[in-house]
mmCIF file of C-alpha atoms in Angstrom:
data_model
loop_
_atom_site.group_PDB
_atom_site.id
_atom_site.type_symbol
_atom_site.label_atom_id
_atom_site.label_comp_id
_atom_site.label_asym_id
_atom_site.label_seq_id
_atom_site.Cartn_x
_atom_site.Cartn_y
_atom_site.Cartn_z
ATOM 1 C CA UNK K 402 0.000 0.000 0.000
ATOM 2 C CA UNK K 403 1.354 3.477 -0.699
ATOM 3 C CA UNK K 404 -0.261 7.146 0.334
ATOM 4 C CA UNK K 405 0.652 9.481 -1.975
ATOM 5 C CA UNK K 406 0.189 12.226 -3.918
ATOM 6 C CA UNK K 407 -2.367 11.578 -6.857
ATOM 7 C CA UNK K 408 -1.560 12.461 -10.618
ATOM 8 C CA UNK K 409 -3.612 12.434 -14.078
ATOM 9 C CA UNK K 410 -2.465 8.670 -14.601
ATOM 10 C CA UNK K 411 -5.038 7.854 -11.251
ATOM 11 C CA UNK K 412 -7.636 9.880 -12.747
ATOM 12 C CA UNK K 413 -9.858 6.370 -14.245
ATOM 13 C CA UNK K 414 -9.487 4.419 -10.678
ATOM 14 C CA UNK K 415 -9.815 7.984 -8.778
ATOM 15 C CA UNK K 416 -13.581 7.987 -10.692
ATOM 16 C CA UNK K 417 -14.465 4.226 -10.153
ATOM 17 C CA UNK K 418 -13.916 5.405 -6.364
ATOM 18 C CA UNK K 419 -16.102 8.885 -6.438
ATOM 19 C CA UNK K 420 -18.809 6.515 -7.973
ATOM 20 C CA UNK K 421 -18.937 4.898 -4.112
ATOM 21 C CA UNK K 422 -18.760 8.318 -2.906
ATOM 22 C CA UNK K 423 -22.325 9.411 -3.980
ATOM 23 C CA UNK K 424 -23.824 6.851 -6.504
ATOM 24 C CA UNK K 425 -26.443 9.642 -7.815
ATOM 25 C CA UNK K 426 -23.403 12.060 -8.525
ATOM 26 C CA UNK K 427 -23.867 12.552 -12.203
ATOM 27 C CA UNK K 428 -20.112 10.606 -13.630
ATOM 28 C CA UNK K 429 -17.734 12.315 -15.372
ATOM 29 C CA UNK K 430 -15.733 10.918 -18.271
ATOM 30 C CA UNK K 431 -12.027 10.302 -17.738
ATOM 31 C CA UNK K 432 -11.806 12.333 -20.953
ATOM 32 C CA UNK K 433 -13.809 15.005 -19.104
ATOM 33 C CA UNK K 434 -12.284 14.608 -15.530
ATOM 34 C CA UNK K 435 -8.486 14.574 -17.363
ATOM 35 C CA UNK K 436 -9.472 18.118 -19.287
ATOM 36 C CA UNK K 437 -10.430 19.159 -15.685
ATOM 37 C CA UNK K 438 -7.337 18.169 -14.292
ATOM 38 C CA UNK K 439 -4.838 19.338 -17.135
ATOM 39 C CA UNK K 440 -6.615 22.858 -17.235
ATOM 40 C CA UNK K 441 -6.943 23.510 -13.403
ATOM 41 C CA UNK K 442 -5.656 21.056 -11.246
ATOM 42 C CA UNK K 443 -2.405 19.928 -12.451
ATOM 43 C CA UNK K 444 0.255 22.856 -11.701
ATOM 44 C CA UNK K 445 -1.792 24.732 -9.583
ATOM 45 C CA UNK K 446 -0.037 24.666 -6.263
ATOM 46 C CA UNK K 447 -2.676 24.866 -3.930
ATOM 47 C CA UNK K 448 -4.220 22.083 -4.959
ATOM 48 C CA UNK K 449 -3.398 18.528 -4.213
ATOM 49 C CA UNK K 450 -5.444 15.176 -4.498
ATOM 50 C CA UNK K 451 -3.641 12.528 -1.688
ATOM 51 C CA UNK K 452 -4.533 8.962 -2.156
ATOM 52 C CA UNK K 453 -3.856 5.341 -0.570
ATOM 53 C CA UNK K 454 -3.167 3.049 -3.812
ATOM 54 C CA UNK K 455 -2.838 -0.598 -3.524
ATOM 55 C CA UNK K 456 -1.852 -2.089 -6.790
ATOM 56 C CA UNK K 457 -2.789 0.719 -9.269
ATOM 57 C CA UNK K 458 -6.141 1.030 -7.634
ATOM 58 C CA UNK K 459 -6.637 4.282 -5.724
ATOM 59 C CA UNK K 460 -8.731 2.836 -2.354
ATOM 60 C CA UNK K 461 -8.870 5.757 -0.696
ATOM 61 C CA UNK K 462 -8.752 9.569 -0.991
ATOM 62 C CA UNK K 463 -9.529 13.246 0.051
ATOM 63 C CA UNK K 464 -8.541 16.448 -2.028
ATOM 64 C CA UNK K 465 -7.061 19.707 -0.536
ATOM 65 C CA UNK K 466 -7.157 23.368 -1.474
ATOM 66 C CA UNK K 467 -5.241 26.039 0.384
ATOM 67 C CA UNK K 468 -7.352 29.859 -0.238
ATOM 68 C CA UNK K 469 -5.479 32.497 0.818
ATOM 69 C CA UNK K 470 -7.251 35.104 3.218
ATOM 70 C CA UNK K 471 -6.784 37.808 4.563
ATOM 71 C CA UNK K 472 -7.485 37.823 8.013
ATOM 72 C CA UNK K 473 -5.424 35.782 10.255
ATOM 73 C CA UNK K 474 -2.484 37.803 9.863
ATOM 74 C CA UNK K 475 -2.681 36.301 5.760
ATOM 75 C CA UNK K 476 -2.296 33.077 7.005
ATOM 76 C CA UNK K 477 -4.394 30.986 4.462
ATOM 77 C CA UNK K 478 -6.943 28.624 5.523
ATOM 78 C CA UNK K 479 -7.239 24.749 3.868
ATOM 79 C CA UNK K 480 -10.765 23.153 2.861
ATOM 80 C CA UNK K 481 -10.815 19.350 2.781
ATOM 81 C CA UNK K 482 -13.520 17.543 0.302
ATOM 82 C CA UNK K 483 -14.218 14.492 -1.042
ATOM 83 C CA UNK K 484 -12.748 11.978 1.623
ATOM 84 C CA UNK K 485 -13.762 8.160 1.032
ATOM 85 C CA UNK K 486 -12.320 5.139 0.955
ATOM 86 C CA UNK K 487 -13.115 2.162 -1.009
ATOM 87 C CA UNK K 488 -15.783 -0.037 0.527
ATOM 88 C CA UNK K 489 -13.512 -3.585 0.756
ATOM 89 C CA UNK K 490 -10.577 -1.300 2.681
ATOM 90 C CA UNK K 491 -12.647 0.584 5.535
ATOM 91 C CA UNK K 492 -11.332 0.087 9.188
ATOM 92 C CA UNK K 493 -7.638 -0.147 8.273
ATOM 93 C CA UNK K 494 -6.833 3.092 9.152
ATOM 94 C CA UNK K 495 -5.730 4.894 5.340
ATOM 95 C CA UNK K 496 -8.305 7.508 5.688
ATOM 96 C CA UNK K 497 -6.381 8.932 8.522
ATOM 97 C CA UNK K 498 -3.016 8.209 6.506
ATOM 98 C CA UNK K 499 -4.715 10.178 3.464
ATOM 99 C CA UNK K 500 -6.008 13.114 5.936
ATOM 100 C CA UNK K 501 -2.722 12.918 7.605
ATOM 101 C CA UNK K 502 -1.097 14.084 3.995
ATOM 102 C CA UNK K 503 -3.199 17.053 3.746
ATOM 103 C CA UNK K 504 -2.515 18.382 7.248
ATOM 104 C CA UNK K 505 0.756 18.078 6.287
ATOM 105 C CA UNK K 506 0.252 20.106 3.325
ATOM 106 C CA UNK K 507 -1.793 22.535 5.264
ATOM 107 C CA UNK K 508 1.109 22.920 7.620
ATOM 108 C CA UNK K 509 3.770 23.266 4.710
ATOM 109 C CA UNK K 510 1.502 26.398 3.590
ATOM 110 C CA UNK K 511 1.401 27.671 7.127
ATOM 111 C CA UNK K 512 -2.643 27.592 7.094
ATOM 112 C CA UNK K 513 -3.981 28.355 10.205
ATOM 113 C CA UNK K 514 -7.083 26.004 9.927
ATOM 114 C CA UNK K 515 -8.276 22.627 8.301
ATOM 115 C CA UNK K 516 -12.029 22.642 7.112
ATOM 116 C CA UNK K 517 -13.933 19.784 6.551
ATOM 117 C CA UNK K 518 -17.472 18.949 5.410
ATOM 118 C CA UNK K 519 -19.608 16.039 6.028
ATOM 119 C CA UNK K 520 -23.045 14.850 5.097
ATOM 120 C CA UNK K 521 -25.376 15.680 8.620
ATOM 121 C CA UNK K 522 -26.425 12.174 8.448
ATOM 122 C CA UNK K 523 -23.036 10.325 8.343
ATOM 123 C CA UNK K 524 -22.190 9.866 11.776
ATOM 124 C CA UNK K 525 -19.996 7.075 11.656
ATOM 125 C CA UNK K 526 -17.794 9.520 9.392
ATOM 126 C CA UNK K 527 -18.062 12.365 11.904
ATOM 127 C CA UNK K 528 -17.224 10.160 14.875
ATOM 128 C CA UNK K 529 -13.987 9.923 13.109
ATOM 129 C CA UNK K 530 -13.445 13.313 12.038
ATOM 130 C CA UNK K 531 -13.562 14.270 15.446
ATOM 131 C CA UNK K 532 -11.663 11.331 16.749
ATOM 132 C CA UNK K 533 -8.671 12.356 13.960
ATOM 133 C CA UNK K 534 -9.001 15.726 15.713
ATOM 134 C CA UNK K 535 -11.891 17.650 13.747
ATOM 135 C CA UNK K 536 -13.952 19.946 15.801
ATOM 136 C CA UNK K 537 -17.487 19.105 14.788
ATOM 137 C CA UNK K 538 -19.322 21.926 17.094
ATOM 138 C CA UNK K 539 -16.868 24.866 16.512
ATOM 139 C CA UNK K 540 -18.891 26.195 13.433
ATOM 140 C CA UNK K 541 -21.709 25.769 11.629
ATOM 141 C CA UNK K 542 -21.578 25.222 8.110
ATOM 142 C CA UNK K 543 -23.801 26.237 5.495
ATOM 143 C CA UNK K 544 -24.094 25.499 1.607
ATOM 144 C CA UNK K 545 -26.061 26.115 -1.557
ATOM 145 C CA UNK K 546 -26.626 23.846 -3.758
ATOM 146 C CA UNK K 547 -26.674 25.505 -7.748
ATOM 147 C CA UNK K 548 -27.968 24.119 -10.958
ATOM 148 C CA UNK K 549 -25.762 24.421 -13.856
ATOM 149 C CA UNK K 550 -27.190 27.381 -15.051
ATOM 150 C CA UNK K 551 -25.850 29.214 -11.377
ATOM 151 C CA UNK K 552 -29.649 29.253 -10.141
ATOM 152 C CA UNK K 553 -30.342 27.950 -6.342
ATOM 153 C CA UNK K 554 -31.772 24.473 -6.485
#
């Protein structure tokens, strides 16, 4: 098993994973997903994908984005999305060895805070967000969902 960094070649087994993720998510191509990537992922420094890959097969994952700010003293803040791990490899542990790459990379940017989401009704998942050292009650998030066409749904 190695945790690492991910790159355009994961992109295919990266996508059979998001499909566990949310199975009404509506799939990108790997055509589509490696235009994404080539255009605004790959190169952009504040971006990373970190992934536990057994085999070729990417088994589990989050993705990390560092956004400047500028309270803080500038120090820039890093939002976590998109953690999951493949359904055969839960309760090993590579979650927190994925999660514990993007800290890292928050620290390396000197961010003063890590931000994660979770569905309200996964509480297995926030059990262990907290237990990794997530503060579930220390803010209340908020989001809007938009159609394509930028309108509230």
């Amino acid at each position: 098993m190695e945790i690492r960094e991910l790159g355009a070649e994961d992109i295919p087994s990266l996508l059979k994973l998001y499909a566990q993720l949310d199975p009404h998510d509506e799939n990108l191509s790997p055509e589509q997903s490696l235009a994404i990537w080539k255009e605004d992922i790959e190169g952009n420094r504040n971006i990373r994908y970190f992934g536990a890959v057994e085999d070729g097969k990417v088994v589990s994952t989050c993705y990390c984005v560092i956004i400047p700010n500028l309270t803080k003293g500038g120090r820039p803040l890093c939002f976590v999305e998109n953690v999951v791990t493949d359904s055969e490899f839960r309760q090993r542990g590579l979650a927190a060895k994925v999660l514990d790459k993007a800290v890292a990379f928050a620290r390396e940017h000197n961010c003063y805070k890590v931000i994660l989401q979770s569905g309200s009704a996964r509480t297995d998942a926030h059990r262990f967000y907290e237990h990794f050292g997530f503060n579930g009650s220390s803010k209340k998030a908020f989001d809007m969902r938009l159609e394509a066409d930028g309108a509230p749904v």
